Amino acid sequence: MGSNRRSVSVLALIGSLLLTGENTTQAAPNTFNTALPVAQGQYLWREQLVLRERSDDGLLDREVSVQALGSVLGYGVTSKFAVFGMVPYFFNKELDVTTPMGRVERDTAGFGDISLFGRYTLYKKDFTGSTFRVAPVFGLTAPTGDDNDSDRFGELPRPLQAGDGAWDVFGGAVVTYQTLQYQVDGQLLYRENGRHDGFARGDETRFDASLQYRIWPRSMKGVPGTPGFVYALLESNLIYRERDDVGSGADANSGGTQWLLAPGLQYVSRGWIVEGTVQLPVAENSHGDAIQDDSIVRVGFRRNF
């Protein structure tokens, strides 16, 4: 009888911590930041190393390799409203391309464009052992990165620059359904990219979804204290990008639709998380000879304090 009462008490404690977010970390998507959980008066810090490989099959045989660190800081202003800032740093952003002079390598490094956004929980419904939330999101990206870097061949191509030189805005909504065993997050987001010096990246519409399923411990019965958890992740990213605007026209070899799947793992303790995913293309329908993703690896950690 005593053992049953202890099991119920532990389960109630863990459930309260997981579903309210008080002074603890929670499972969350790895491939997008808008659903990151942060309680009122709490800070969230995420560092994520991103390794991205891109290529095409055209005559230029372009290969793009990106090694970057994404830093995210969030703060829970109230129980419903949270603000976030995101800063990318590129260790290396490299393009290998075939030219009449042979194979040429061009690269750059430095800080990229800073993004700021706010999320407001408009609707929340709690059930026994689960909760459902809907939260609009709105933000902007400031042109803080270098957009006119050059090398011995001249000014670098626009996609290779660390920044795009323009103010961008984005908005959408995040939906979360959370239980003690698993969590599902989804976002619908639209980004309108600004114009700078006769160039504008194509506007972007994306639908992202993430399932985080606890695989260890399998059961909470008889678990002493508040343990660590291991979650298996499966995330989906469906993205449509319009063609880039160059001068007075559109770049025929840019934009398109892609669908990525990302399996991964998260280890969740009371104060921090270690996480990683590998995004792989399932389907890509690029315009013209637009460059395509081969893989995107994301590994890092997250801490609430």
Short mmCIF file of C-alpha atoms in Angstrom, two decimals:
data_model
loop_
_atom_site.label_atom_id
_atom_site.label_comp_id
_atom_site.label_asym_id
_atom_site.label_seq_id
_atom_site.Cartn_x
_atom_site.Cartn_y
_atom_site.Cartn_z
CA MET A 1 0.00 0.00 0.00
CA GLY A 2 2.85 2.37 0.95
CA SER A 3 4.69 1.53 -2.26
CA ASN A 4 1.60 2.37 -4.34
CA ARG A 5 1.22 5.71 -2.57
CA ARG A 6 4.88 6.55 -3.22
CA SER A 7 4.50 5.64 -6.91
CA VAL A 8 1.43 7.85 -7.22
CA SER A 9 3.22 10.71 -5.46
CA VAL A 10 6.25 10.44 -7.75
CA LEU A 11 4.05 10.29 -10.84
CA ALA A 12 2.10 13.34 -9.66
CA LEU A 13 5.34 15.27 -9.03
CA ILE A 14 6.84 14.41 -12.42
CA GLY A 15 3.57 15.17 -14.17
CA SER A 16 3.32 18.55 -12.48
CA LEU A 17 6.90 19.44 -13.43
CA LEU A 18 6.58 18.28 -17.02
CA LEU A 19 3.23 19.91 -17.73
CA THR A 20 3.72 23.22 -15.95
CA GLY A 21 7.38 23.76 -16.78
CA GLU A 22 8.22 25.07 -13.29
CA ASN A 23 12.00 25.11 -12.74
CA THR A 24 12.62 22.24 -15.16
CA THR A 25 13.48 21.58 -18.77
CA GLN A 26 11.11 19.84 -21.16
CA ALA A 27 11.34 17.98 -24.42
CA ALA A 28 10.93 20.29 -27.41
CA PRO A 29 11.58 20.45 -31.17
CA ASN A 30 15.20 20.41 -32.32
CA THR A 31 14.75 21.83 -35.84
CA PHE A 32 12.74 24.95 -34.94
CA ASN A 33 12.82 27.36 -31.99
CA THR A 34 9.32 28.86 -31.79
CA ALA A 35 7.96 26.07 -29.53
CA LEU A 36 10.76 26.19 -26.93
CA PRO A 37 9.19 26.04 -23.43
CA VAL A 38 10.07 28.72 -20.88
CA ALA A 39 8.16 29.45 -17.65
CA GLN A 40 7.35 32.87 -16.21
CA GLY A 41 10.45 34.56 -14.82
CA GLN A 42 12.68 31.84 -16.29
CA TYR A 43 15.47 32.10 -18.88
CA LEU A 44 16.18 29.55 -21.60
CA TRP A 45 19.54 29.16 -23.32
CA ARG A 46 20.14 26.94 -26.37
CA GLU A 47 23.41 26.41 -28.23
CA GLN A 48 23.23 24.39 -31.41
CA LEU A 49 25.98 23.40 -33.84
CA VAL A 50 24.62 23.15 -37.39
CA LEU A 51 26.50 21.31 -40.16
CA ARG A 52 24.81 21.77 -43.53
CA GLU A 53 25.80 20.25 -46.88
CA ARG A 54 24.23 21.38 -50.17
CA SER A 55 24.90 20.62 -53.83
CA ASP A 56 23.50 20.56 -57.36
CA ASP A 57 23.91 18.42 -60.47
CA GLY A 58 24.36 21.29 -62.91
CA LEU A 59 27.36 22.22 -65.06
CA LEU A 60 28.81 24.36 -62.25
CA ASP A 61 28.75 21.36 -59.87
CA ARG A 62 28.26 23.66 -56.87
CA GLU A 63 28.89 22.37 -53.37
CA VAL A 64 28.08 24.47 -50.29
CA SER A 65 29.28 23.55 -46.81
CA VAL A 66 28.16 25.50 -43.74
CA GLN A 67 29.39 25.14 -40.16
CA ALA A 68 27.48 27.45 -37.83
CA LEU A 69 26.55 27.94 -34.19
CA GLY A 70 23.02 29.07 -33.37
CA SER A 71 22.58 30.80 -30.01
CA VAL A 72 19.07 31.29 -28.59
CA LEU A 73 18.08 33.15 -25.42
CA GLY A 74 14.48 33.20 -24.23
CA TYR A 75 12.68 34.77 -21.27
CA GLY A 76 9.21 34.11 -19.86
CA VAL A 77 7.75 37.60 -19.33
CA THR A 78 4.46 36.19 -18.05
CA SER A 79 2.88 32.73 -17.91
CA LYS A 80 1.54 33.38 -21.43
CA PHE A 81 4.08 35.66 -23.10
CA ALA A 82 7.73 34.84 -23.88
CA VAL A 83 10.39 36.66 -25.91
CA PHE A 84 13.37 35.16 -27.74
CA GLY A 85 16.53 36.30 -29.49
CA MET A 86 18.54 34.22 -31.98
CA VAL A 87 22.11 34.93 -33.14
CA PRO A 88 23.89 32.78 -35.77
CA TYR A 89 27.68 32.64 -36.06
CA PHE A 90 29.25 31.08 -39.15
CA PHE A 91 32.57 29.37 -38.51
CA ASN A 92 32.74 28.75 -42.24
CA LYS A 93 30.40 29.20 -45.17
CA GLU A 94 32.09 27.73 -48.22
CA LEU A 95 31.22 27.41 -51.90
CA ASP A 96 33.11 25.10 -54.29
CA VAL A 97 32.23 25.72 -57.93
CA THR A 98 33.54 24.77 -61.37
CA THR A 99 34.60 27.73 -63.51
CA PRO A 100 36.56 28.20 -66.78
CA MET A 101 39.60 28.62 -64.49
CA GLY A 102 38.95 25.26 -62.87
CA ARG A 103 37.60 24.40 -59.46
CA VAL A 104 37.27 27.52 -57.28
CA GLU A 105 36.71 27.75 -53.53
CA ARG A 106 35.12 30.83 -51.95
CA ASP A 107 34.22 31.25 -48.28
CA THR A 108 33.31 33.62 -45.50
CA ALA A 109 32.79 33.65 -41.71
CA GLY A 110 31.25 35.87 -39.04
CA PHE A 111 28.00 36.72 -37.31
CA GLY A 112 24.77 36.50 -39.26
CA ASP A 113 21.48 38.39 -38.95
CA ILE A 114 19.88 38.56 -35.49
CA SER A 115 16.23 37.52 -35.09
CA LEU A 116 13.83 38.58 -32.31
CA PHE A 117 10.35 37.18 -31.77
CA GLY A 118 7.58 36.98 -29.23
CA ARG A 119 5.12 34.15 -28.53
CA TYR A 120 1.78 34.56 -26.78
CA THR A 121 -0.28 31.60 -25.56
CA LEU A 122 -3.73 32.55 -26.82
CA TYR A 123 -5.46 29.30 -25.86
CA LYS A 124 -4.67 26.62 -23.29
CA LYS A 125 -6.72 23.60 -22.26
CA ASP A 126 -5.59 21.22 -19.51
CA PHE A 127 -6.77 17.63 -19.31
CA THR A 128 -5.93 14.82 -16.90
CA GLY A 129 -2.27 14.11 -17.63
CA SER A 130 -2.07 16.32 -20.74
CA THR A 131 -2.31 19.88 -21.99
CA PHE A 132 -3.04 21.61 -25.33
CA ARG A 133 -1.78 25.09 -26.32
CA VAL A 134 -2.08 27.46 -29.28
CA ALA A 135 0.32 30.41 -29.49
CA PRO A 136 0.70 33.06 -32.23
CA VAL A 137 4.28 34.11 -33.02
CA PHE A 138 5.58 37.32 -34.56
CA GLY A 139 9.16 38.48 -35.12
CA LEU A 140 11.73 40.25 -37.25
CA THR A 141 15.27 39.73 -38.49
CA ALA A 142 17.69 42.65 -38.41
CA PRO A 143 20.50 43.09 -41.00
CA THR A 144 23.39 42.69 -38.54
CA GLY A 145 25.49 40.29 -40.61
CA ASP A 146 28.07 41.33 -43.22
CA ASP A 147 26.42 41.47 -46.66
CA ASN A 148 29.29 42.80 -48.81
CA ASP A 149 32.21 40.47 -48.04
CA SER A 150 34.70 39.95 -50.87
CA ASP A 151 37.61 37.70 -51.78
CA ARG A 152 40.27 37.73 -54.54
CA PHE A 153 37.54 37.06 -57.13
CA GLY A 154 35.43 40.03 -56.07
CA GLU A 155 32.25 40.35 -54.02
CA LEU A 156 30.87 37.04 -52.80
CA PRO A 157 27.54 35.77 -54.21
CA ARG A 158 24.49 36.82 -52.19
CA PRO A 159 23.67 33.36 -50.81
CA LEU A 160 27.23 33.03 -49.50
CA GLN A 161 27.16 36.27 -47.47
CA ALA A 162 26.71 35.99 -43.68
CA GLY A 163 23.80 38.47 -43.83
CA ASP A 164 21.35 39.65 -46.48
CA GLY A 165 21.37 43.38 -45.64
CA ALA A 166 17.58 43.61 -45.31
CA TRP A 167 14.93 43.72 -42.60
CA ASP A 168 12.73 40.62 -42.68
CA VAL A 169 9.49 39.91 -40.80
CA PHE A 170 7.87 36.58 -39.95
CA GLY A 171 4.76 35.36 -38.21
CA GLY A 172 2.56 32.34 -37.66
CA ALA A 173 1.27 30.05 -34.96
CA VAL A 174 2.59 27.21 -32.80
CA VAL A 175 0.44 24.32 -31.53
CA THR A 176 1.53 21.95 -28.74
CA TYR A 177 -0.09 18.83 -27.29
CA GLN A 178 1.80 17.42 -24.32
CA THR A 179 1.33 14.28 -22.22
CA LEU A 180 3.56 12.44 -19.74
CA GLN A 181 4.61 9.96 -22.47
CA TYR A 182 4.98 12.13 -25.55
CA GLN A 183 4.67 15.64 -26.98
CA VAL A 184 3.66 16.91 -30.42
CA ASP A 185 4.54 20.41 -31.66
CA GLY A 186 3.66 22.03 -34.95
CA GLN A 187 4.18 25.44 -36.48
CA LEU A 188 2.94 27.26 -39.55
CA LEU A 189 5.23 30.18 -40.32
CA TYR A 190 5.49 32.74 -43.11
CA ARG A 191 8.60 34.88 -43.67
CA GLU A 192 8.60 38.00 -45.85
CA ASN A 193 12.15 38.92 -46.81
CA GLY A 194 13.09 42.54 -47.44
CA ARG A 195 15.07 44.03 -50.33
CA HIS A 196 18.59 45.45 -50.15
CA ASP A 197 20.77 46.75 -52.95
CA GLY A 198 18.49 45.30 -55.64
CA PHE A 199 18.26 41.83 -54.12
CA ALA A 200 15.62 40.05 -52.04
CA ARG A 201 15.57 36.43 -50.94
CA GLY A 202 12.37 34.63 -51.88
CA ASP A 203 9.63 34.72 -49.26
CA GLU A 204 9.21 31.47 -47.36
CA THR A 205 6.26 29.44 -46.08
CA ARG A 206 6.93 26.45 -43.86
CA PHE A 207 5.08 23.82 -41.88
CA ASP A 208 7.12 22.05 -39.22
CA ALA A 209 6.07 19.22 -36.92
CA SER A 210 7.87 17.38 -34.12
CA LEU A 211 7.10 14.25 -32.12
CA GLN A 212 9.07 13.66 -28.91
CA TYR A 213 8.37 10.23 -27.42
CA ARG A 214 9.84 9.09 -24.09
CA ILE A 215 11.71 5.81 -24.53
CA TRP A 216 13.46 5.74 -21.12
CA PRO A 217 12.33 5.13 -18.49
CA ARG A 218 9.52 3.22 -20.14
CA SER A 219 7.32 3.49 -17.04
CA MET A 220 7.15 5.93 -14.13
CA LYS A 221 6.07 3.28 -11.62
CA GLY A 222 8.60 2.91 -8.81
CA VAL A 223 10.91 5.63 -10.22
CA PRO A 224 12.67 7.36 -7.28
CA GLY A 225 12.86 11.16 -7.37
CA THR A 226 12.80 13.10 -10.61
CA PRO A 227 15.03 11.18 -13.07
CA GLY A 228 16.49 12.05 -16.43
CA PHE A 229 14.53 11.10 -19.52
CA VAL A 230 15.50 9.95 -23.02
CA TYR A 231 13.19 10.99 -25.86
CA ALA A 232 13.21 9.74 -29.43
CA LEU A 233 12.49 12.53 -31.93
CA LEU A 234 10.94 12.49 -35.36
CA GLU A 235 10.54 15.86 -37.04
CA SER A 236 9.18 16.93 -40.42
CA ASN A 237 9.92 20.18 -42.26
CA LEU A 238 7.90 21.15 -45.35
CA ILE A 239 9.23 24.37 -46.87
CA TYR A 240 8.24 26.42 -49.91
CA ARG A 241 10.56 29.23 -51.04
CA GLU A 242 9.66 31.71 -53.74
CA ARG A 243 12.27 32.71 -56.33
CA ASP A 244 14.83 35.32 -55.33
CA ASP A 245 14.40 38.81 -56.79
CA VAL A 246 17.49 40.03 -58.60
CA GLY A 247 17.31 43.53 -60.03
CA SER A 248 13.94 43.87 -61.76
CA GLY A 249 13.33 40.15 -62.29
CA ALA A 250 13.30 36.77 -60.59
CA ASP A 251 16.16 34.30 -60.45
CA ALA A 252 14.86 31.25 -62.32
CA ASN A 253 17.37 29.01 -60.52
CA SER A 254 16.22 29.67 -56.98
CA GLY A 255 13.42 28.64 -54.65
CA GLY A 256 11.18 25.59 -54.75
CA THR A 257 9.67 23.08 -52.36
CA GLN A 258 11.45 20.63 -50.09
CA TRP A 259 10.42 18.09 -47.47
CA LEU A 260 12.89 17.00 -44.81
CA LEU A 261 12.60 14.30 -42.13
CA ALA A 262 14.75 14.45 -39.00
CA PRO A 263 15.19 11.53 -36.57
CA GLY A 264 17.00 12.33 -33.34
CA LEU A 265 17.40 11.96 -29.58
CA GLN A 266 17.11 14.18 -26.52
CA TYR A 267 18.36 13.54 -23.00
CA VAL A 268 16.30 15.61 -20.57
CA SER A 269 17.36 16.24 -16.98
CA ARG A 270 15.88 18.65 -14.46
CA GLY A 271 18.04 21.60 -15.53
CA TRP A 272 19.48 20.85 -18.98
CA ILE A 273 19.08 18.94 -22.23
CA VAL A 274 21.50 17.38 -24.74
CA GLU A 275 19.94 16.94 -28.18
CA GLY A 276 20.65 16.08 -31.77
CA THR A 277 18.95 15.39 -35.11
CA VAL A 278 19.90 14.65 -38.72
CA GLN A 279 17.66 16.31 -41.34
CA LEU A 280 17.48 14.34 -44.58
CA PRO A 281 15.63 15.29 -47.79
CA VAL A 282 12.64 13.10 -48.63
CA ALA A 283 11.52 15.11 -51.65
CA GLU A 284 12.80 18.27 -53.36
CA ASN A 285 11.29 20.15 -56.26
CA SER A 286 13.64 23.04 -56.94
CA HIS A 287 13.16 25.75 -59.55
CA GLY A 288 15.66 25.38 -62.38
CA ASP A 289 19.13 24.49 -61.12
CA ALA A 290 18.58 25.76 -57.58
CA ILE A 291 20.95 24.18 -55.09
CA GLN A 292 19.52 21.46 -52.83
CA ASP A 293 20.17 20.18 -49.32
CA ASP A 294 22.00 16.87 -48.88
CA SER A 295 21.92 16.79 -45.08
CA ILE A 296 21.68 19.04 -42.01
CA VAL A 297 23.10 17.85 -38.69
CA ARG A 298 22.05 19.68 -35.50
CA VAL A 299 23.65 18.89 -32.13
CA GLY A 300 23.73 20.97 -28.97
CA PHE A 301 22.38 21.60 -25.52
CA ARG A 302 19.65 23.59 -23.83
CA ARG A 303 19.40 24.91 -20.28
CA ASN A 304 16.65 26.60 -18.25
CA PHE A 305 17.55 28.80 -15.29
#
